[in-house]
Coordinates of C-alpha atoms and ligand atoms in Angstrom, one line a residue:
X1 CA 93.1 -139.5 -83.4
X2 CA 90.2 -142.2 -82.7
X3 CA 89.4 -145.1 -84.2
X4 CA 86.5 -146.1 -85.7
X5 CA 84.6 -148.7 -83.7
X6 CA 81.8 -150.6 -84.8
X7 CA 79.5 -148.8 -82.7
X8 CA 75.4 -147.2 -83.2
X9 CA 75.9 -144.0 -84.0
X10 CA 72.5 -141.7 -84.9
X11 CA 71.9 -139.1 -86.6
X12 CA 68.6 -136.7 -87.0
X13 CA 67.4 -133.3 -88.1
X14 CA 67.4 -131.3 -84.9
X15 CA 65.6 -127.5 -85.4
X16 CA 61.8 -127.9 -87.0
X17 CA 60.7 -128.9 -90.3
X18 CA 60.3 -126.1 -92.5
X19 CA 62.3 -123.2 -94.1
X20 CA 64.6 -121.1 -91.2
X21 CA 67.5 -119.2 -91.2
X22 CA 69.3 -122.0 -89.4
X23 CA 69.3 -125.7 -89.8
X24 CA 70.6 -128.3 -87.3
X25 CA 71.5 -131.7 -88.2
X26 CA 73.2 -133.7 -84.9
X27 CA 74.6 -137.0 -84.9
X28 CA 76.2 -138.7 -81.6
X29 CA 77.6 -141.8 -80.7
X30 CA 81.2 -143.0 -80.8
X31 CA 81.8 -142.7 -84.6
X32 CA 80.3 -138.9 -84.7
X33 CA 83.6 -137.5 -85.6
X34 CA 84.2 -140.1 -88.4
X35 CA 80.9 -139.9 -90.1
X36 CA 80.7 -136.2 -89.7
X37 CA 84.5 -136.0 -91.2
X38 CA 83.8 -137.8 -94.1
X39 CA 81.7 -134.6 -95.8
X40 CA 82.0 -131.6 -93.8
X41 CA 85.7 -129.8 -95.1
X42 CA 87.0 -127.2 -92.7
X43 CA 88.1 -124.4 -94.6
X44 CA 91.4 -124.5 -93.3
X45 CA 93.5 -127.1 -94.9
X46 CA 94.0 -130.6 -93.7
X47 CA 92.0 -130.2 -90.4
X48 CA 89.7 -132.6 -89.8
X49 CA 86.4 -133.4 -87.6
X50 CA 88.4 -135.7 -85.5
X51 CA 91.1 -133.2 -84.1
X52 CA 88.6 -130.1 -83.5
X53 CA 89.3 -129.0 -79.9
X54 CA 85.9 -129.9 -78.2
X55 CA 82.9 -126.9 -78.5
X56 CA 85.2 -125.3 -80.9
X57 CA 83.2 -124.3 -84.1
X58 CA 84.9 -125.0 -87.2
X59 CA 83.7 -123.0 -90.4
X60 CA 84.0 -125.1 -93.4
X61 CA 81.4 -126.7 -96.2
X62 CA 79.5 -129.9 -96.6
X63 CA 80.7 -131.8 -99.7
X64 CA 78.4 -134.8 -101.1
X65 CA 80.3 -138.1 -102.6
X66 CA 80.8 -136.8 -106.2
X67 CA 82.4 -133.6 -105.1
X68 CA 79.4 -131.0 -105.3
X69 CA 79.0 -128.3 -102.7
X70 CA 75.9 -128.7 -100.8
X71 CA 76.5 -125.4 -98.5
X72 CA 78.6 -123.7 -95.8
X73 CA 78.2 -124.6 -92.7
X74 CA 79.7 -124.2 -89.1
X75 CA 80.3 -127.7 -87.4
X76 CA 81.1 -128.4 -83.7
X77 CA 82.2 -131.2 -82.3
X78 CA 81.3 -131.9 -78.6
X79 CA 83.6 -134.9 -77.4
X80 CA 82.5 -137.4 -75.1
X81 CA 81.5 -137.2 -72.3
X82 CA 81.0 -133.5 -72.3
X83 CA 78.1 -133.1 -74.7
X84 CA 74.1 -133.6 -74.3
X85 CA 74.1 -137.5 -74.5
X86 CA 77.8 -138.2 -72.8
X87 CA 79.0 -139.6 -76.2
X88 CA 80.7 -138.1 -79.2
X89 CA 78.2 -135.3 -80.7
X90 CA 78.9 -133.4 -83.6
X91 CA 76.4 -130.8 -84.6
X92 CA 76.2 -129.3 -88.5
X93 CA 74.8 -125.9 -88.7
X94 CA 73.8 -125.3 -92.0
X95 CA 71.7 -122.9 -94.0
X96 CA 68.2 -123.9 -93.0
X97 CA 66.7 -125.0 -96.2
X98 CA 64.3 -128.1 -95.8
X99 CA 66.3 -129.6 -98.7
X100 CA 69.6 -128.6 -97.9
X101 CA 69.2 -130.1 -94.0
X102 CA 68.0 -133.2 -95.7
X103 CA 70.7 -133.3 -97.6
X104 CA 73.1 -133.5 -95.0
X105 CA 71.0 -136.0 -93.2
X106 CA 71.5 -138.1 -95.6
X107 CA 74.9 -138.0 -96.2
X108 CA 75.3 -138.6 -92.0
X109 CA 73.3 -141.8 -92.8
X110 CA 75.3 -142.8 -95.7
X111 CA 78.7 -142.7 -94.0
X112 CA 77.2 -145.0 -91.1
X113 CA 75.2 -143.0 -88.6
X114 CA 71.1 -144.5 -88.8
X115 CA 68.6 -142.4 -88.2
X116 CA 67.5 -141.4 -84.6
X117 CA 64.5 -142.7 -83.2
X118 CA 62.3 -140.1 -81.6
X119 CA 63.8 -138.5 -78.1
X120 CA 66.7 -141.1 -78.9
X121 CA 69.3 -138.3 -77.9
X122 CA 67.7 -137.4 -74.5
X123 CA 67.5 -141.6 -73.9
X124 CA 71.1 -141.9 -74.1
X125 CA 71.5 -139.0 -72.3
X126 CA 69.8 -140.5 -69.5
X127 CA 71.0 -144.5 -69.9
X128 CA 74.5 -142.4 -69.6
X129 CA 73.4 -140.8 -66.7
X130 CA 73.3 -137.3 -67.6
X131 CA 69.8 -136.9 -66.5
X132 CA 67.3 -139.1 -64.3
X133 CA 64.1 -139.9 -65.8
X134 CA 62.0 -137.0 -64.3
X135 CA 64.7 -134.1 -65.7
X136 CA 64.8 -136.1 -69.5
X137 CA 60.9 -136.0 -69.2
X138 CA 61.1 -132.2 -68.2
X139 CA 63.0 -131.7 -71.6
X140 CA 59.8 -132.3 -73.2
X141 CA 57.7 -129.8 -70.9
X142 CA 60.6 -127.1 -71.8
X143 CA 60.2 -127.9 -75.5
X144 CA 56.2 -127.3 -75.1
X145 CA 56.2 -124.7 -72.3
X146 CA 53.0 -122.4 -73.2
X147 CA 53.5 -119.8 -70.5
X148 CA 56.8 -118.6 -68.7
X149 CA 55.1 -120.3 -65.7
X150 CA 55.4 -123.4 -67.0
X151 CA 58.8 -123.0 -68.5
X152 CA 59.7 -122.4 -65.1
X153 CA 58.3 -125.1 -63.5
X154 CA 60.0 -127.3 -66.6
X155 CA 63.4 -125.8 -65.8
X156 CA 63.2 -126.2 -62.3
X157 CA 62.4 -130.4 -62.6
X158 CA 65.8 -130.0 -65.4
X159 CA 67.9 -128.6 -63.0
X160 CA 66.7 -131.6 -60.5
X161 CA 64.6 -129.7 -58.1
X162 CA 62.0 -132.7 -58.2
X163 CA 64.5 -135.2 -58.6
X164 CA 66.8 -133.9 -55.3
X165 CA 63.7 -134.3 -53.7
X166 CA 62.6 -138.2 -54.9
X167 CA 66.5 -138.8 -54.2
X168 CA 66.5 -137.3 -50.3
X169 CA 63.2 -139.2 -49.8
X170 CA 64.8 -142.5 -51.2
X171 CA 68.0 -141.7 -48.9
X172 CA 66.2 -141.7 -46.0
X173 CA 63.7 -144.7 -46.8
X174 CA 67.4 -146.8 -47.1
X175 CA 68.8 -145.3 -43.9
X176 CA 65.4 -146.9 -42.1
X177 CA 66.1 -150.3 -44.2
X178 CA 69.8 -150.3 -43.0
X179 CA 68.1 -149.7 -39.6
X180 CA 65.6 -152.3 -39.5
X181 CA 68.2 -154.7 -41.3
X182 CA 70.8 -154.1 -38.6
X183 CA 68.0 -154.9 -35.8
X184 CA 67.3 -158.0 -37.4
X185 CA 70.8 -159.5 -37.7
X186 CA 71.6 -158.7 -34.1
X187 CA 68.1 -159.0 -31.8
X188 CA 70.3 -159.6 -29.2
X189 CA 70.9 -155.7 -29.0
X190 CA 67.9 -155.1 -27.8
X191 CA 67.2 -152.1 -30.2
X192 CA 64.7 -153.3 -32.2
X193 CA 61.9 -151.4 -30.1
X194 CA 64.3 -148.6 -31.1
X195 CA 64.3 -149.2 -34.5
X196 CA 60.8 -149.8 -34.8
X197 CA 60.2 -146.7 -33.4
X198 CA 62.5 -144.6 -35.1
X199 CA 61.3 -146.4 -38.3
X200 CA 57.7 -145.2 -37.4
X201 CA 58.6 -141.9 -37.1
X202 CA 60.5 -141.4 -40.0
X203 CA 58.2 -143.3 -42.5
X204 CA 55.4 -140.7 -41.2
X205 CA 57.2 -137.8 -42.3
X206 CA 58.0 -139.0 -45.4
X207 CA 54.5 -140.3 -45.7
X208 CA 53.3 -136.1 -45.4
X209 CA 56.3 -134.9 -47.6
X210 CA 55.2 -137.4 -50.5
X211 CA 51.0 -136.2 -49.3
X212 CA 52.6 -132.2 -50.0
X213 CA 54.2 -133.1 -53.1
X214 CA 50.9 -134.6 -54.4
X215 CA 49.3 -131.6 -53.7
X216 CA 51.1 -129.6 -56.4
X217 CA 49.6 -132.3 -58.7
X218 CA 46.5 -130.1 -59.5
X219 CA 48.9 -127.3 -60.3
X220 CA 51.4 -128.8 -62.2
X221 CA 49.3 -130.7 -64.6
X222 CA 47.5 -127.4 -65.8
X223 CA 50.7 -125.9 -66.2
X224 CA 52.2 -128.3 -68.1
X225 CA 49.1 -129.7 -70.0
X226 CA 47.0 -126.5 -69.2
X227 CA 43.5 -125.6 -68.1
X228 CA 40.6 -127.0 -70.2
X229 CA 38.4 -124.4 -70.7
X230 CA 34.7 -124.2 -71.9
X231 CA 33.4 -120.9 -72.6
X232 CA 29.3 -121.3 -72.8
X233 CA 26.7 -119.1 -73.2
X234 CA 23.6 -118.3 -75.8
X235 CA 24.2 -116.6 -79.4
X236 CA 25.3 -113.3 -78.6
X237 CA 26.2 -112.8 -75.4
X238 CA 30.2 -112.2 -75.7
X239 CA 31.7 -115.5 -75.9
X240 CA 33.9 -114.8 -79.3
X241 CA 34.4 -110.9 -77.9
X242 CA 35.6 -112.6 -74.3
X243 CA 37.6 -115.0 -76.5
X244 CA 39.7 -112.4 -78.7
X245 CA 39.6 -110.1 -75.6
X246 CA 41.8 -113.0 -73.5
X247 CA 43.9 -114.4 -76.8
X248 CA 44.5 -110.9 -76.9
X249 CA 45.8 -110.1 -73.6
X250 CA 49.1 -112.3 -74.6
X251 CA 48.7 -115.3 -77.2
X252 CA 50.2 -117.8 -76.2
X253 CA 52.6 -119.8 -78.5
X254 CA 50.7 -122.6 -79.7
X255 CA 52.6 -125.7 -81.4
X256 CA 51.6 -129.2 -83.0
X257 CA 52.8 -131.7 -80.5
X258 CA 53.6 -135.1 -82.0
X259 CA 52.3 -138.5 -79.6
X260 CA 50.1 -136.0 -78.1
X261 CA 46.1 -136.3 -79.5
X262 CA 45.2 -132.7 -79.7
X263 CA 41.7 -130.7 -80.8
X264 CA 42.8 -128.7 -83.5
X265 CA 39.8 -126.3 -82.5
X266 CA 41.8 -125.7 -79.4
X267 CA 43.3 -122.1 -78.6
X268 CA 46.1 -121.0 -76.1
X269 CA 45.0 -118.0 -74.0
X270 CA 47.9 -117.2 -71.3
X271 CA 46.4 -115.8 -68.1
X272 CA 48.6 -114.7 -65.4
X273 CA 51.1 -117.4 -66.7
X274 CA 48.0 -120.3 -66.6
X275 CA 48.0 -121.7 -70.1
X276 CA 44.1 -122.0 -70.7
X277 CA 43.3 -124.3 -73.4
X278 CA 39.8 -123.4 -74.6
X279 CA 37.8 -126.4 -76.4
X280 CA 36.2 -125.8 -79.7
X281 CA 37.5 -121.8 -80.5
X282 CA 36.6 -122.4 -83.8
X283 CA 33.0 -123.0 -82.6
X284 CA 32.6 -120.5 -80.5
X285 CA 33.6 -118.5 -83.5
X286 CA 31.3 -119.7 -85.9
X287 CA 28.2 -118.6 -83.6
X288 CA 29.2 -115.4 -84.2
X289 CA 29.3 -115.5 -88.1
X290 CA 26.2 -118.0 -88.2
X291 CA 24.5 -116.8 -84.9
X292 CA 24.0 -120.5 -84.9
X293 CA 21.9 -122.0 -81.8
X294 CA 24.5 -123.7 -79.6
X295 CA 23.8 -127.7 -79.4
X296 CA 22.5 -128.5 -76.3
X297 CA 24.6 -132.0 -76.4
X298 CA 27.6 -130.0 -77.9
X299 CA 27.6 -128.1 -74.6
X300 CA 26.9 -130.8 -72.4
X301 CA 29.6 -132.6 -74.0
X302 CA 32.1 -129.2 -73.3
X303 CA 31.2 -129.3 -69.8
X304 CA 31.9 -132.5 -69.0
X305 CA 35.6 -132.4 -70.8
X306 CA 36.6 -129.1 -68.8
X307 CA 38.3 -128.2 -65.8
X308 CA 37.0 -124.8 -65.8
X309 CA 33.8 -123.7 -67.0
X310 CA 33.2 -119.8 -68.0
X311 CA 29.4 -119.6 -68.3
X312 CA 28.3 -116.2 -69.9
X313 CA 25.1 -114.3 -69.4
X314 CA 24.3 -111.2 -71.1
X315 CA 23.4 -108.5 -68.1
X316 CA 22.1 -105.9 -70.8
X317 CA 18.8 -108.4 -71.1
X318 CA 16.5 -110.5 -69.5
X319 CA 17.4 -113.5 -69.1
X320 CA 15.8 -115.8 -71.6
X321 CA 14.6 -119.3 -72.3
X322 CA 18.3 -119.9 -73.4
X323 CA 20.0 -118.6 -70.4
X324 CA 17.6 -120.5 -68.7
X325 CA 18.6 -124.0 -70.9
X326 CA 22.6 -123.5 -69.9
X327 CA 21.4 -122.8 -66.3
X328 CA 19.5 -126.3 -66.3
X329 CA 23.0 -127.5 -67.8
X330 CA 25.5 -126.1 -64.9
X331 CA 23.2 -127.9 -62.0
X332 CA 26.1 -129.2 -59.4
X333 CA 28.7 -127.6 -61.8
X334 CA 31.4 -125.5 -60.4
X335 CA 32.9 -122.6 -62.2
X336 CA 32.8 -118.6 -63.1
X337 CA 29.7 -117.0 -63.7
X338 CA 30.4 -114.0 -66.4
X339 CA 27.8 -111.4 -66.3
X340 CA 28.9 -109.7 -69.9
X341 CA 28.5 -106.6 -71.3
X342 CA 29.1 -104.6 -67.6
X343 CA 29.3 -101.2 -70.5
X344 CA 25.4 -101.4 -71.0
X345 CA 22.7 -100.4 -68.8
X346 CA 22.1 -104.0 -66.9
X347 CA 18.8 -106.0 -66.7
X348 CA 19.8 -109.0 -64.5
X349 CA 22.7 -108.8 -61.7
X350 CA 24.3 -111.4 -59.5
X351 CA 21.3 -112.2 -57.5
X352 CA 19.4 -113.2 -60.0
X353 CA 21.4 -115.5 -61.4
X354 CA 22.4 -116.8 -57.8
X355 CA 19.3 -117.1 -57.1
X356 CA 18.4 -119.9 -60.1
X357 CA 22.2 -121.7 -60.2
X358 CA 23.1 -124.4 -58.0
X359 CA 26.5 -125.1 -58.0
X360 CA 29.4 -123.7 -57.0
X361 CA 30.3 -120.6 -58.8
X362 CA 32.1 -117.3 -58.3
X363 CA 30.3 -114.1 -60.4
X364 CA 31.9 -111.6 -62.2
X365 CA 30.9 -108.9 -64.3
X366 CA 32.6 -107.9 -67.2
X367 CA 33.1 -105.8 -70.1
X368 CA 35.0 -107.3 -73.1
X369 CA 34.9 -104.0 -75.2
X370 CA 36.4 -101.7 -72.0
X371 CA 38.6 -104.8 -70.8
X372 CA 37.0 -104.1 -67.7
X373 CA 36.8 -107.3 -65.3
X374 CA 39.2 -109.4 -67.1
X375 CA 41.7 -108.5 -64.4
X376 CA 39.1 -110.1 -61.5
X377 CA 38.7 -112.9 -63.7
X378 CA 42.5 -113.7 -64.1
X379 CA 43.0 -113.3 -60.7
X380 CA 40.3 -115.8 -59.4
X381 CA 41.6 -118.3 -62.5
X382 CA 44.9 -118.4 -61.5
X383 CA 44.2 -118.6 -57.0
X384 CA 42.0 -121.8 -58.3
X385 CA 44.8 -123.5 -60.2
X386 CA 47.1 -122.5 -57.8
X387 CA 45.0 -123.2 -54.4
X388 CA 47.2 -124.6 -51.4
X389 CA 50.1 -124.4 -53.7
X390 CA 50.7 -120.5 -53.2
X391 CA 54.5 -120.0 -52.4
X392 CA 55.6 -123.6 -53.4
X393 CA 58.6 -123.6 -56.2
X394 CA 57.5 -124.7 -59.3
X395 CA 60.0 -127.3 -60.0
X396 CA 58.5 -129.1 -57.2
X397 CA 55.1 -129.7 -58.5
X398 CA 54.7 -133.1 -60.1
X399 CA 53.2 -132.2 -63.6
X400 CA 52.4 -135.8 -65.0
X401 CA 50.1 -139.0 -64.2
X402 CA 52.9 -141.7 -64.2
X403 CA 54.7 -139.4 -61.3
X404 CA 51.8 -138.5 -59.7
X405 CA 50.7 -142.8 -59.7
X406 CA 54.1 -143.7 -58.6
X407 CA 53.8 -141.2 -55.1
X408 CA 50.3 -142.4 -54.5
X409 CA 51.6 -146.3 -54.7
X410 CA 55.0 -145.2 -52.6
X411 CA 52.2 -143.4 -50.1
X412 CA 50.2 -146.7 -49.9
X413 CA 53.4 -149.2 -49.6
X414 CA 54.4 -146.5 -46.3
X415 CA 50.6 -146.7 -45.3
X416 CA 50.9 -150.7 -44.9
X417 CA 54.6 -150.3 -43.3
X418 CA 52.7 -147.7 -40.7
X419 CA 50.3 -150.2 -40.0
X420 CA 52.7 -153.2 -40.0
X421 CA 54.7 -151.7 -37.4
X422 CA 51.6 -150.5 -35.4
X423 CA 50.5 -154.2 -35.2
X424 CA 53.9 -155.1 -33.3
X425 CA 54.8 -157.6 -36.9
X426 CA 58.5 -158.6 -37.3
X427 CA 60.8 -156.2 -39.0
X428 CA 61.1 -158.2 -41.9
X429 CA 57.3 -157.3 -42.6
X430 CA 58.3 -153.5 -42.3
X431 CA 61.2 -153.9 -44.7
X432 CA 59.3 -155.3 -47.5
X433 CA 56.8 -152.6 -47.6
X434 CA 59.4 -149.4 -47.3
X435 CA 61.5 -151.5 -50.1
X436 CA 58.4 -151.3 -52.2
X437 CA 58.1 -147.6 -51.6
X438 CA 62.2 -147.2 -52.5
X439 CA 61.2 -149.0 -55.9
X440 CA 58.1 -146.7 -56.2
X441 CA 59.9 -143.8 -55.9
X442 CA 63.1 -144.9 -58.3
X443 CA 60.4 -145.3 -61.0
X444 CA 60.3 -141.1 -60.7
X445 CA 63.9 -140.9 -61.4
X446 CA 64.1 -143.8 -63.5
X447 CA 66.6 -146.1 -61.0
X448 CA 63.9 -148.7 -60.9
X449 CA 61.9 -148.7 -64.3
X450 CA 61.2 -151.6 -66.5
X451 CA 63.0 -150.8 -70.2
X452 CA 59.1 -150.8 -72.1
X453 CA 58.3 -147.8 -69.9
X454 CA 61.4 -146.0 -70.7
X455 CA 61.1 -146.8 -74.8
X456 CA 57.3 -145.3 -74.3
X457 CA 58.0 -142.4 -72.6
X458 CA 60.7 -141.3 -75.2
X459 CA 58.4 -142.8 -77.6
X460 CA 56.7 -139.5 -76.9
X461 CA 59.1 -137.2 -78.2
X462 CA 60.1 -135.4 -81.2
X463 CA 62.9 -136.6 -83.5
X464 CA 65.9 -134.8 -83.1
X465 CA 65.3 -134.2 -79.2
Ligands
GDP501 P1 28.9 -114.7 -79.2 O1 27.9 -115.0 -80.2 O2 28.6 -115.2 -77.8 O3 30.3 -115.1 -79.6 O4 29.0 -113.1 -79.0 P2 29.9 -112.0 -79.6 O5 31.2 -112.0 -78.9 O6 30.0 -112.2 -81.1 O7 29.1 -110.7 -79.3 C1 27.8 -110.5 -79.8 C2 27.6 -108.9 -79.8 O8 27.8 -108.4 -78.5 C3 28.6 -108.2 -80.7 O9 27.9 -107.2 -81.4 C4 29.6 -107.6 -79.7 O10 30.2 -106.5 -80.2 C5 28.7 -107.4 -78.5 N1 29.5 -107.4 -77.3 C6 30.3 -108.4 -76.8 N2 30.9 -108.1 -75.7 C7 30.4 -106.8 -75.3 C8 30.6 -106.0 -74.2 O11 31.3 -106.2 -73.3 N3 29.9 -104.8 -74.3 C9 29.1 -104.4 -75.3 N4 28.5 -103.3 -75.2 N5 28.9 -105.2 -76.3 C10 29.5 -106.4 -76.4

């Protein structure tokens, strides 16, 4: 038996809000077992919360303070420190009844547990040590994973790809510190040129490694945040056909994601496992009932927010005063040029177009109706989100800005070590600059982070997570 210790135990709904066929209230934290005890009733006699084996799931029912049933329910205990957060957890599986879930909530809360702040469970289970700061933040990107691309690449930074990675890089940056440290307490050695030298040589390579690793940056943002997408063209010339035509193809799964700010006229298309998120569906859409004309400083506006533009031009006509408006538009742009409607006899082809566009754009024609190009146009979307990444595992690429600004200022700090050394300065000048780039890098994994940056980025998540 344990005793009850004064301790913070929380509690939350886990699964979604909603009706299901499953509901999933978890509470952790050293009192889990007490609180949990105190109205879940195995149905075999006398046992309670605190001596179920650990995993073991115990059928019983979930009885409020005046004796009512509430439901049946399976409960499993998951003793420290084998459970998601390293403490006590005990999970309540109930029917999954918004009320009935809340009901149970509530009785965690009145026997002691409070409730959990959002991503509270993943916190503790990285202040225990279960996870470093890039996997707990990769628990998020599972959660929101769009396309099985960028579950993959979400799973590989949870099993610690990226982190093992951070962690070798910060190994080595302390071997050179140990180095340099050992030349300075003993000049008389004579290997400081040695250790400079060595030092120089090893700080470049990491220096490339961390220059690789940014690389993927491109990549891994898109597929974790996906590809902004603006689809323009005049009134008519496919864009809501092109639309259904790639939703179609394999809709991807699109869900309300809390701390995030998100355009509720935004769609999920999943294109060779590239979630594209295409601004203002809804719009594009309502040309088609309206056959409104499309706002000039709407499109402008579009163009500006994407990272892909799909401009459309109808190849069964002349091209028009319209066309010739979006072509103004797309000056310096880069992008794919859609020549729709490849089914009908056509009245402009590439040349044309190339002809009157300056920027930087690939041309494909296509069919919407006969599905016919859509393939090409895949192809060339996903070789320019994945371009210089080809081959690279996916739970290497850093998907997010704080990451991403903690290499670049752990590639700058090696930079002015580089040059430190080059300008023949004492080793305590080189140490101070690879230190910095230690610290940068333990702000990836969480070893050096300030406590306000670890409350915002689980801040970020949903309750019960
Ligand atoms: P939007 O106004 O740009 O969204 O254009 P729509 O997608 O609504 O298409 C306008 C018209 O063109 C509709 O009648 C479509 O059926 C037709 N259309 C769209 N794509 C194709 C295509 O690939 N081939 C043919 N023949 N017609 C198409």
């Amino acid at each position: 038996m344990r005793d009850f210790v004064d301790n913070d135990t929380i509690a939350a709904i886990a699964t979604p809000p909603g009706d299901g066929g499953i509901g999933i209230v978890r509470i952790s934290g050293e009192n889990a077992g007490f609180v949990a005890d105190k109205f879940f009733k195995a149905a075999k006699k006398d046992f309670s919360v605190l001596d179920f084996r650990t995993h073991q799931a115990v059928y019983g029912k979930i009885i409020d303070d005046k004796g009512n049933i509430i439901d049946e329910a399976l409960c499993i205990a998951m003793w420290a420190p084998n459970s998601y957060t390293k403490e006590n957890v005990v999970e309540i599986q109930s029917h999954g009844g918004s009320l009935v879930v809340h009901r149970i909530l509530e009785l965690a809360i009145n026997h002691g547990a409070r409730l959990a702040q959002p991503g509270e469970f993943t916190k503790r289970a990285f202040l225990n040590g279960r996870l470093d700061l890039s996997q707990a933040q990769s628990v998020m990107d599972i959660i929101q994973a769009r396309t099985d691309a960028s579950l993959r690449m979400a799973a590989g930074h949870l099993q610690g790809a990226f982190s093992a990675e951070i962690q070798s890089m910060r190994h080595s940056i302390l071997e050179i510190i140990a180095h340099l440290e050992a030349s300075i307490d003993f000049p008389e050695d004579d290997i400081e040129d040695v250790a400079k030298q060595e030092a120089e040589e090893k700080i470049d390579a990491i220096k490339n490694r961390i220059s690789e690793i940014l690389k993927t940056f491109h990549t891994g943002r898109i597929l974790r945040d996906g590809l902004m997408t603006a689809i323009i063209g005049k009134p008519n010339v496919g864009k809501s056909s092109l639309l259904n035509a790639l939703l179609r193809e394999e809709r991807a799964i699109v869900t309300d994601i809390p701390g995030t700010t998100r355009d509720s006229l935004e769609e999920y298309a999943n294109i060779g496992g590239v979630p594209l998120r295409i601004i203002d569906t809804a719009g594009i859409r309502e040309t088609h009932d309206k056959v409104e004309q499309i706002g000039v400083e709407k499109s402008v506006a579009y163009l500006q927010k994407a990272d892909l533009i799909l401009a459309l031009f109808d190849a069964s006509r002349p091209l028009s005063q319209e066309d010739l408006d979006i072509i103004a538009m797309l000056k310096n742009k880069k992008g794919i040029v859609l020549l729709t409607k490849k089914d009908l006899p056509a009245q402009i082809d590439t040349e044309d177009l190339q002809n009157l566009l300056q920027g930087d754009f690939k041309y494909i024609r296509i069919s919407s109706i006969n599905k016919d190009g859509l393939k090409e146009l895949e192809e060339e979307i996903v070789s320019h989100v994945y371009s210089g990444n080809a081959g690279q595992a996916e739970g290497c690429f850093v998907n997010n800005l704080r990451q991403a600004e903690a290499l670049q200022a752990a590639q700058k700090h090696l930079e002015e070590c580089l040059n430190t050394i080059r300008m023949g300065m004492a080793e305590d000048f080189i140490v101070i600059d690879v230190r910095s780039a230690w610290e940068k890098l333990g702000e990836i994994t969480g070893d050096t982070v300030d406590e306000d940056i670890i409350d915002q980025i689980f801040s970020q998540f949903c309750i019960g997570k």
